[in-house]
Short mmCIF file of C-alpha atoms and ligand atoms in Angstrom, two decimals:
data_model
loop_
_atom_site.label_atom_id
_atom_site.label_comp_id
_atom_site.label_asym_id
_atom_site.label_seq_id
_atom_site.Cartn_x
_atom_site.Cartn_y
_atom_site.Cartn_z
CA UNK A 1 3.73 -38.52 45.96
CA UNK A 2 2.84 -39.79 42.36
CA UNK A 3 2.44 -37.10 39.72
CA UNK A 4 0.64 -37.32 36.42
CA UNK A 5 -0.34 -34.69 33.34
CA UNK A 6 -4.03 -34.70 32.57
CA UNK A 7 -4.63 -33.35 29.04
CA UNK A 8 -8.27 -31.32 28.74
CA UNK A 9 -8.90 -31.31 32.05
CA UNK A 10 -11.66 -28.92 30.91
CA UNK A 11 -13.72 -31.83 28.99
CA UNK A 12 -16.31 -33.75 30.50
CA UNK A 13 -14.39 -37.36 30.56
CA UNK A 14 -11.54 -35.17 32.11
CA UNK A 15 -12.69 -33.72 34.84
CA UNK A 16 -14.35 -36.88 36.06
CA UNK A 17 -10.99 -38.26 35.47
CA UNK A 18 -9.28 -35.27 37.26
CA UNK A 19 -11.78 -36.07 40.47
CA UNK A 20 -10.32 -40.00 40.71
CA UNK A 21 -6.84 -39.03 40.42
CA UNK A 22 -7.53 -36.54 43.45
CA UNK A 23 -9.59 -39.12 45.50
CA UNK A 24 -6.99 -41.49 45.13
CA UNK A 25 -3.87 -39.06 45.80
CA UNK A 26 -1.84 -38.24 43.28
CA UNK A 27 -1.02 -34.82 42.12
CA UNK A 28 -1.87 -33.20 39.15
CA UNK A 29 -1.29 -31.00 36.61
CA UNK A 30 -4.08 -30.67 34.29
CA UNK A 31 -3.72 -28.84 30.72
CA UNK A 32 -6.61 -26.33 29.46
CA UNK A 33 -7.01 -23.76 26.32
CA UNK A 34 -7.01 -20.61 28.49
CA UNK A 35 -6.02 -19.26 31.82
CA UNK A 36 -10.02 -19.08 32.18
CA UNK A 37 -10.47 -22.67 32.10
CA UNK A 38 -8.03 -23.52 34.50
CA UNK A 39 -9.16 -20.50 36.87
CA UNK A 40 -12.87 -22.57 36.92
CA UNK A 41 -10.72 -26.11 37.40
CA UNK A 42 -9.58 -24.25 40.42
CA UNK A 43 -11.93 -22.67 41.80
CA UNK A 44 -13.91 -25.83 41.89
CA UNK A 45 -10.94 -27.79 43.79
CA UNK A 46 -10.38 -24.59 46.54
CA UNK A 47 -10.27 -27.23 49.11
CA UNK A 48 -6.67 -28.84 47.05
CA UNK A 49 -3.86 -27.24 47.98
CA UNK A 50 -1.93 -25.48 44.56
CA UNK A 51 1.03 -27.93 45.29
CA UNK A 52 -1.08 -30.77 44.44
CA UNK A 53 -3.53 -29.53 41.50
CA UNK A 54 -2.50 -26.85 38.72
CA UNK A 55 -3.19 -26.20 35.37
CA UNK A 56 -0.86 -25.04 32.11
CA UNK A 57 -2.49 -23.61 29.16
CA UNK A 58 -1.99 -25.45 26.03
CA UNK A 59 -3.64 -23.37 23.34
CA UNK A 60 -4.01 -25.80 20.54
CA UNK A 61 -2.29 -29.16 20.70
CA UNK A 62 -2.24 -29.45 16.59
CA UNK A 63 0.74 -27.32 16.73
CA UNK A 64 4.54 -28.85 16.64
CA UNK A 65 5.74 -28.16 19.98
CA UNK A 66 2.69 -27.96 21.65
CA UNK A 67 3.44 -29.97 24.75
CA UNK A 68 6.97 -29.22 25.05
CA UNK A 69 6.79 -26.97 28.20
CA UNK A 70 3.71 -28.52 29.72
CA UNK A 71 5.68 -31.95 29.90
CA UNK A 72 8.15 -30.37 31.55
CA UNK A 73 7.62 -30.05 35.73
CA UNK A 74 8.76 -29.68 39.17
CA UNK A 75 9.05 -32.47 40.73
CA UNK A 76 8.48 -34.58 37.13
CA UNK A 77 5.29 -36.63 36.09
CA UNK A 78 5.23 -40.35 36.55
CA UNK A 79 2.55 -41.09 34.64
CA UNK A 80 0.79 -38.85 31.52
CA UNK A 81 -3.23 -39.11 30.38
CA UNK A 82 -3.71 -37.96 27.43
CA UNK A 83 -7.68 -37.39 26.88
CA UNK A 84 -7.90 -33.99 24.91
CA UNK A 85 -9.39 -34.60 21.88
CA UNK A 86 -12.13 -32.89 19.40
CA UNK A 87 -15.49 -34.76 20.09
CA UNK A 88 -17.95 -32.45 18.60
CA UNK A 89 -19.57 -32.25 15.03
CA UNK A 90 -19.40 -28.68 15.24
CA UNK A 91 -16.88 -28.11 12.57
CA UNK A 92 -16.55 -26.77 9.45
CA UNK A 93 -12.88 -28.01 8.57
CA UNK A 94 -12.55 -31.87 8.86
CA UNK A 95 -8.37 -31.70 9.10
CA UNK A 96 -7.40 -28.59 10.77
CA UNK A 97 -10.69 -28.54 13.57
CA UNK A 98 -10.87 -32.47 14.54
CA UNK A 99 -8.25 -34.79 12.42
CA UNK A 100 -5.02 -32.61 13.08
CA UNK A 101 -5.52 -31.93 16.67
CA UNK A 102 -6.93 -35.90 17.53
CA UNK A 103 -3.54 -37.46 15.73
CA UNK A 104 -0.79 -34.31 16.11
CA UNK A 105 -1.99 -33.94 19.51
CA UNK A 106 -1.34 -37.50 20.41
CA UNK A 107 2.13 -37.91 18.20
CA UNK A 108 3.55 -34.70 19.91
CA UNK A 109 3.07 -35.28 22.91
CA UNK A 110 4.22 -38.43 23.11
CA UNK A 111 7.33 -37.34 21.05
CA UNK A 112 7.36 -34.75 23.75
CA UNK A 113 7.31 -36.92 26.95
CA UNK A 114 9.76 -39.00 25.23
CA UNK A 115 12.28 -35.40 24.60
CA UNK A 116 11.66 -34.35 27.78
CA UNK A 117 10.02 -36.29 30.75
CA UNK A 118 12.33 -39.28 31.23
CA UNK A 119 10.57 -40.34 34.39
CA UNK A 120 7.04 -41.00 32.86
CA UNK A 121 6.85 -44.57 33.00
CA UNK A 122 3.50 -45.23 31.40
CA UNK A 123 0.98 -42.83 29.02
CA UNK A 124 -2.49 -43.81 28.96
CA UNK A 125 -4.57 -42.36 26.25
CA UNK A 126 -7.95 -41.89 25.77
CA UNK A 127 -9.04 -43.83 22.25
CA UNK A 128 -12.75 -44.64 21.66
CA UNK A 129 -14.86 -47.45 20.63
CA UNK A 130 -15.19 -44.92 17.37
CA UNK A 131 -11.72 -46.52 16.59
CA UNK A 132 -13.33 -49.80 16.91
CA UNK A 133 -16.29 -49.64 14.83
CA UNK A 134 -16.56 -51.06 11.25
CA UNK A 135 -19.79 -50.27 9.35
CA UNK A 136 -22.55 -52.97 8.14
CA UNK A 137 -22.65 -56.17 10.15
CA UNK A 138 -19.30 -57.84 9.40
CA UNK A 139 -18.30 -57.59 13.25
CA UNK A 140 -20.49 -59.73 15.40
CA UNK A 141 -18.36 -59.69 18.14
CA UNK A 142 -16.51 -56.50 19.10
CA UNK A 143 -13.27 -56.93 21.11
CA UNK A 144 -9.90 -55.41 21.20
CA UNK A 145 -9.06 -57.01 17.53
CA UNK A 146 -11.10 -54.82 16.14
CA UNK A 147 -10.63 -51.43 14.28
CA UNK A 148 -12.37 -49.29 12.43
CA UNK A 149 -11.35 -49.31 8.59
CA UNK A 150 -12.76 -45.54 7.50
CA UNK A 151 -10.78 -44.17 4.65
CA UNK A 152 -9.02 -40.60 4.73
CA UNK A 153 -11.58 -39.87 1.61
CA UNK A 154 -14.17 -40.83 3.94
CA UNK A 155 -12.39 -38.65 6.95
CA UNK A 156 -12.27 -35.80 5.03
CA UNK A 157 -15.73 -35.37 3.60
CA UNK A 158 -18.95 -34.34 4.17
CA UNK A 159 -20.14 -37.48 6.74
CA UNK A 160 -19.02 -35.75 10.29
CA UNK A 161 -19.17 -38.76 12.11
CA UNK A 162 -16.66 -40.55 9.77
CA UNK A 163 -14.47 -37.63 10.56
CA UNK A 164 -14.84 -37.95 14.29
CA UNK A 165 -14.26 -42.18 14.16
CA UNK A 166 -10.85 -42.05 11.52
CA UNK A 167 -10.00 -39.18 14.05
CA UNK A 168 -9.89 -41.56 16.65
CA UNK A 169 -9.06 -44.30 14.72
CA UNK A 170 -5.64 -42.75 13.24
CA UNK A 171 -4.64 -41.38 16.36
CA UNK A 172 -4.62 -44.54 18.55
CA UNK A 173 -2.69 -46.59 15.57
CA UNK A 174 -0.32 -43.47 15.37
CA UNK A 175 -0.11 -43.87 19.62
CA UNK A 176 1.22 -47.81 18.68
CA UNK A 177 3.15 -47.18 16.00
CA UNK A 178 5.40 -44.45 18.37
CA UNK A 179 5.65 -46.75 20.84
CA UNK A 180 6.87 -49.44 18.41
CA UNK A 181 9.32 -47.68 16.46
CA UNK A 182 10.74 -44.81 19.18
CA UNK A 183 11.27 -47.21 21.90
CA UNK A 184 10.47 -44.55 24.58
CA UNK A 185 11.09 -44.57 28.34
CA UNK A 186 7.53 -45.31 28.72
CA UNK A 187 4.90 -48.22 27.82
CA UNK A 188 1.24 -47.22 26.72
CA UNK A 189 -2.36 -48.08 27.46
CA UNK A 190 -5.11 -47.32 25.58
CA UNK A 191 -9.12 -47.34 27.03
CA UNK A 192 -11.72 -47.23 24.45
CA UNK A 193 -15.02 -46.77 25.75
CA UNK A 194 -17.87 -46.54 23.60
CA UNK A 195 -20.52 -43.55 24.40
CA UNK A 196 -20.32 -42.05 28.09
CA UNK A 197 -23.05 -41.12 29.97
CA UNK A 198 -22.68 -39.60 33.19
CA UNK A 199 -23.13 -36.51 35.61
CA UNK A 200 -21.43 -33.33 34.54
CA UNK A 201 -18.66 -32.07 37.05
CA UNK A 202 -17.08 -29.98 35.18
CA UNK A 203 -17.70 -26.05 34.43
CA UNK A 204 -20.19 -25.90 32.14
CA UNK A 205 -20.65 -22.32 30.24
CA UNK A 206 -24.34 -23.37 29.50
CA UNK A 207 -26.13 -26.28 28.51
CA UNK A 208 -25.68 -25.47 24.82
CA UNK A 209 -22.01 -26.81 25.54
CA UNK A 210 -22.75 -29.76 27.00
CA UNK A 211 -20.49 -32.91 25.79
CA UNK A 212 -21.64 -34.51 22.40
CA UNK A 213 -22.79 -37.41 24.41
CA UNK A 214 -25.00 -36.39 26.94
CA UNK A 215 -26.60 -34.49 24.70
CA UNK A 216 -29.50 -36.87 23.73
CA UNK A 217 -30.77 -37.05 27.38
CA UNK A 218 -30.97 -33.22 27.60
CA UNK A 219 -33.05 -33.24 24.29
CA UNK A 220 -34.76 -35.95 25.61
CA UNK A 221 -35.69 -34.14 28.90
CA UNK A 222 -36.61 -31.18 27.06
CA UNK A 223 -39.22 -32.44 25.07
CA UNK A 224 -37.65 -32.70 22.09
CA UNK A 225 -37.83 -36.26 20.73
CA UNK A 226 -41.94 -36.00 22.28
CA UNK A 227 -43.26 -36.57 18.93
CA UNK A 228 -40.85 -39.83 18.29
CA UNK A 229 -38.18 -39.67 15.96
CA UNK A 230 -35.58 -40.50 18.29
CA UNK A 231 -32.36 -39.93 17.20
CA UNK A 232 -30.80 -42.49 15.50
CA UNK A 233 -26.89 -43.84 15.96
CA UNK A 234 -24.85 -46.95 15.26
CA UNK A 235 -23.30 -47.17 18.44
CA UNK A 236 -25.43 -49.01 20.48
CA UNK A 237 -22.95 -49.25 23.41
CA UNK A 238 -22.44 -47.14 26.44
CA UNK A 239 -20.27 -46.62 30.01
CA UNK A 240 -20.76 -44.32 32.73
CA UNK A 241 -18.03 -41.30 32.98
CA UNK A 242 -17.35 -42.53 36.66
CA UNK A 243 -16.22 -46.08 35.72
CA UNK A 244 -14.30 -44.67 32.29
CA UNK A 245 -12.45 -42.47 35.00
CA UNK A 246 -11.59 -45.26 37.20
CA UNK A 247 -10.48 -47.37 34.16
CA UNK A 248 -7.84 -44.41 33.45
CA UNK A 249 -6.59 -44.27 37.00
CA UNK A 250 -6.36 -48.22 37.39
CA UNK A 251 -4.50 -47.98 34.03
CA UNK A 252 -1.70 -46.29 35.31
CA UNK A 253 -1.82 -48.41 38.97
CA UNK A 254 -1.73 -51.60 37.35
CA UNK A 255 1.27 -53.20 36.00
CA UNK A 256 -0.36 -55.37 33.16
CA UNK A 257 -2.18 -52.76 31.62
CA UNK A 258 0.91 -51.45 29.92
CA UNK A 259 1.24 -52.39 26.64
CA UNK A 260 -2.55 -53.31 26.47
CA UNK A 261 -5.64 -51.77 24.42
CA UNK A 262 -8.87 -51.98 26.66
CA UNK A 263 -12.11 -52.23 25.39
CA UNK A 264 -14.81 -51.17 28.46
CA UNK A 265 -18.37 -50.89 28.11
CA UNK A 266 -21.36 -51.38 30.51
CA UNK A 267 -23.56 -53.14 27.47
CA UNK A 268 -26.37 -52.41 25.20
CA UNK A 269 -28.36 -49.29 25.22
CA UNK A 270 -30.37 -47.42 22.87
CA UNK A 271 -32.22 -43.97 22.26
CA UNK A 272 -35.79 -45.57 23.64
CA UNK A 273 -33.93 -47.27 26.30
CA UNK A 274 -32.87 -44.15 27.26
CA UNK A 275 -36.41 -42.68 27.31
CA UNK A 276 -37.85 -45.62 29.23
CA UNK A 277 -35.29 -45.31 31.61
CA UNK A 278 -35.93 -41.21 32.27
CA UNK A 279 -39.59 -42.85 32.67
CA UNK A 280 -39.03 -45.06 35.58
CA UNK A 281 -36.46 -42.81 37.56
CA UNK A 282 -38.24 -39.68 36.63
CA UNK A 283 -41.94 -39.93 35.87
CA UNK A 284 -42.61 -36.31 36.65
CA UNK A 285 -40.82 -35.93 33.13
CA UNK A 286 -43.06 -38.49 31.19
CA UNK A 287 -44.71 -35.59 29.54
CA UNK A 288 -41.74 -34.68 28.08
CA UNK A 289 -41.24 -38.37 26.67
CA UNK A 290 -42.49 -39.77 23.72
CA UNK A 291 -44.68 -42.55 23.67
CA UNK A 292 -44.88 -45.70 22.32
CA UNK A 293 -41.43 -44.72 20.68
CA UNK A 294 -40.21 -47.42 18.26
CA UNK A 295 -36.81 -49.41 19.54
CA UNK A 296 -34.16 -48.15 17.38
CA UNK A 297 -31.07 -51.16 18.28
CA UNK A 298 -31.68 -53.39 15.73
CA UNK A 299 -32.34 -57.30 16.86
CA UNK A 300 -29.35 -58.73 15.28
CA UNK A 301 -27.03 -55.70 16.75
CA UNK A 302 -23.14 -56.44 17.60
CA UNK A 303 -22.38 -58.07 20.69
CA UNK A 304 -19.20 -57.35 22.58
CA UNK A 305 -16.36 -58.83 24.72
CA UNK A 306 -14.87 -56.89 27.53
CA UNK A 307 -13.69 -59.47 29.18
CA UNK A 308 -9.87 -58.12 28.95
CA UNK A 309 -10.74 -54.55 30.33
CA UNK A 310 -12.46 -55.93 33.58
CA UNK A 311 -9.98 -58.74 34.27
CA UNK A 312 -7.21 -56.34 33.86
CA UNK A 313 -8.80 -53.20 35.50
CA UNK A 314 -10.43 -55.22 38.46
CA UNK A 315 -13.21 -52.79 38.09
CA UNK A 316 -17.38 -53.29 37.37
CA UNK A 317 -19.57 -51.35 35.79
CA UNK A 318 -22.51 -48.94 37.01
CA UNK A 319 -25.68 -49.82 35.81
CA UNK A 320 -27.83 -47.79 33.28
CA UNK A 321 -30.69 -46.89 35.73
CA UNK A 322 -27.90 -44.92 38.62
CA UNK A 323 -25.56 -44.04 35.08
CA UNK A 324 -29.78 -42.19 34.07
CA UNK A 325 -30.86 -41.09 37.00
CA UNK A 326 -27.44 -39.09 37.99
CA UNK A 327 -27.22 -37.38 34.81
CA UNK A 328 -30.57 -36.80 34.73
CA UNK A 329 -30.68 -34.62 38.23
CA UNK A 330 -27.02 -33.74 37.07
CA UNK A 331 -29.05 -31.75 33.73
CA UNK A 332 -31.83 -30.66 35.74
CA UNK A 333 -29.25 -28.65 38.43
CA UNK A 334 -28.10 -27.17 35.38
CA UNK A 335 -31.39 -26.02 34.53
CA UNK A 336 -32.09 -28.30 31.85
P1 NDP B 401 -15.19 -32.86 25.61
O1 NDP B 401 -15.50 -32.07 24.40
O2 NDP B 401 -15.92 -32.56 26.85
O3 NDP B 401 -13.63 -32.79 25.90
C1 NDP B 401 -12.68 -32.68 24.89
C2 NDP B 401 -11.45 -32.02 25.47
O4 NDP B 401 -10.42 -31.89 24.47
C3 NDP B 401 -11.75 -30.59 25.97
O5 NDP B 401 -10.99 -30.34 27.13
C4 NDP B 401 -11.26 -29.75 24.81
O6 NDP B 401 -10.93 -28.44 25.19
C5 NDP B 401 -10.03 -30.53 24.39
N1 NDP B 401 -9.64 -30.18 23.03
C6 NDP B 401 -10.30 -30.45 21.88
N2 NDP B 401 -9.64 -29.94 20.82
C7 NDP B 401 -8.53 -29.34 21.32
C8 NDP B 401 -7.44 -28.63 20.73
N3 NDP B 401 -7.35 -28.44 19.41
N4 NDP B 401 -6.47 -28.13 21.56
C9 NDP B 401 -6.56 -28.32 22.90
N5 NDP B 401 -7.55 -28.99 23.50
C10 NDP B 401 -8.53 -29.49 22.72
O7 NDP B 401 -15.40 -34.40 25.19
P2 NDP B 401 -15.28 -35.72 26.05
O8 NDP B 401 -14.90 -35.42 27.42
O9 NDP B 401 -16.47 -36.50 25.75
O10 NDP B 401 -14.05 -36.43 25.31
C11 NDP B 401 -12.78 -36.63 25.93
C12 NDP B 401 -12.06 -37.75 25.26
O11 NDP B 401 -12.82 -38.95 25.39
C13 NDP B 401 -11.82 -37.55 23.77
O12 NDP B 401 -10.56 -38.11 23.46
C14 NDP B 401 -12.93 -38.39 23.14
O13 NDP B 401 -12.60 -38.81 21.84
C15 NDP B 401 -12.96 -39.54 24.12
N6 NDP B 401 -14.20 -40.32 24.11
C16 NDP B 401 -15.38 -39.76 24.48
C17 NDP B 401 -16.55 -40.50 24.46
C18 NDP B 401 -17.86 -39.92 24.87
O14 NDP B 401 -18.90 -40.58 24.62
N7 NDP B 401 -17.91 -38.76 25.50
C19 NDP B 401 -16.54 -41.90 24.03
C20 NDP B 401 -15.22 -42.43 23.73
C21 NDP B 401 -14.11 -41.66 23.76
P3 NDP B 401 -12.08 -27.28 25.13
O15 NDP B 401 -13.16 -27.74 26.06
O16 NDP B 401 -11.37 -26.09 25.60
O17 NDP B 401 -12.51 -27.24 23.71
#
């Protein structure tokens, strides 16, 4: 029996992650905001016995301490993922609401593991491509050499997404440094995916509070972007939930991930490939499509190696039409 901590088990990469650990048999406890959350984690595992899923409420993980009883179990974690993280631009408060809890959160509770869960032998923690990504086009290749270079000026003012990428950015170098200087019991892995699609499984209050990035295909869907004006980004790369799941799981089962940052993405997509896509698996939703809409991934747009994260992980990649058509019927069941 192999035990691991899963950190927001109430988040949308989580809970797909939560669903691999369980398929592949290992036992977990899973850490949520409120006794509600877990209740729903629950209730939507009846069929796992309580001695092999749980949940312990960890209010806030910007405050000191904030892991130091969840770390602690009976019989003691082998492994930790750490995936709870702000990824929303729903904030008013760049530092307390996103910066604090992305690089605190990480920092305590690795000093945490380290204090108090000697067995853990390896944390894997969920970084982003947003920790990656340097503006203009001075990357024309993105691997695992590169991070993102956004200033705490930048973090802290009035450009959201700058928040959200020095969030992510900070907190993975912060991860590294730890490891580096503290010498702990444990080694680390880091997965940085760029956007994830995929089919929601976890609870889902309504679709208002869907994750930040599915929520172009429900606008999509729903007519929004009919007129054209699709929405416009500058990350042109994407991964299915599913595969970013297994890449977590296969992080902790293989031995030379430790000590490795993995870059994994699927490939190229963009806002009308998104919208073509809906169009081929669903037509009965054309109407709700724009037409004609003008390609928004420019020609010359980054390319990427993930060479490293395959040959490490063993694992491939779903393609965008299933990665489209899932969520798709995924948004609909929810009444999208
Ligand atoms: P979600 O918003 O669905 O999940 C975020 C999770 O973090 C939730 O469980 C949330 O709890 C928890 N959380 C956020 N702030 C706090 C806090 N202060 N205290 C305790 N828990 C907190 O987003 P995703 O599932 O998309 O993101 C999960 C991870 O994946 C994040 O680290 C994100 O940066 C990373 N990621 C996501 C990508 C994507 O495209 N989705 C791409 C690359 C990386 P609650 O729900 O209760 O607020």
């Amino acid at each position: 029996m192999v035990k691991v901590l899963l950190t927001g088990g109430s988040g949308f990469v989580a809970a797909h992650v939560l669903e691999t650990l369980l398929k592949r048999g290992y036992d977990v406890v899973t850490t949520v905001r409120s006794q509600e959350k877990g209740e729903h984690i629950l209730k939507d595992h009846s069929n796992v016995p309580k001695e092999r899923l749980s949940y312990v409420v960890v209010e806030d993980i910007a405050k000191d301490g904030a892991f130091d009883e969840a770390i602690k179990s009976d019989p003691p974690f082998d492994y930790v993922i750490h995936t709870a993280s702000p990824f929303h631009y729903k904030f008013t408060d760049p530092v307390t609401e996103v910066l604090d809890p992305a690089i605190k959160g990480t920092t305590g509770i690795l000093k945490a593991i380290k204090a108090f869960a000697p067995t853990v032998k390896r944390v894997v923690i969920t970084s982003s491509f947003a920790a990656m990504l340097r503006d203009g086009n001075s990357v024309k290749v993105y691997d695992e050499s590169v991070w993102g270079n956004i200033t705490w000026d930048e973090a802290t003012g009035e450009n959201k997404l700058a928040t959200y990428r020095a969030s992510k950015t900070i907190a993975e170098r912060a991860a590294w440094d730890f490891v580096e200087k503290e010498k702990p019991n444990f080694d680390l892995t880091v997965i940085n995916p760029p956007t994830v699609l995929g089919p929601i499984v976890h609870h889902l209050s309504s679709l208002s509070a869907l994750n930040t990035s599915n929520e172009r295909i429900r606008d999509l869907i729903q007519g929004k972007y009919k007129d054209g004006n699709l929405p416009r980004s500058t990350i042109f790369l994407w991964i299915d939930a599913r595969d970013v799941a297994l890449a977590h799981v296969r992080a902790i089962e293989v031995a030379e991930a430790g000590g490795k940052r993995l870059f994994i993405t699927a490939g190229h997509y963009s806002s009308k490939k998104i919208a073509d896509t809906i169009r081929e698996t669903h037509p009965e939703l054309a109407s709700k499509l724009p037409d004609n809409a003008e390609e928004d991934m420019p020609a010359d747009v980054y390319q990427y190696n993930n060479t490293l994260g395959r040959q490490v992980l063993g694992i491939g990649y779903r393609s965008f039409k299933e990665t489209i058509a899932d969520t798709v019927n995924s948004l609909i069941k929810l009444g999208a």
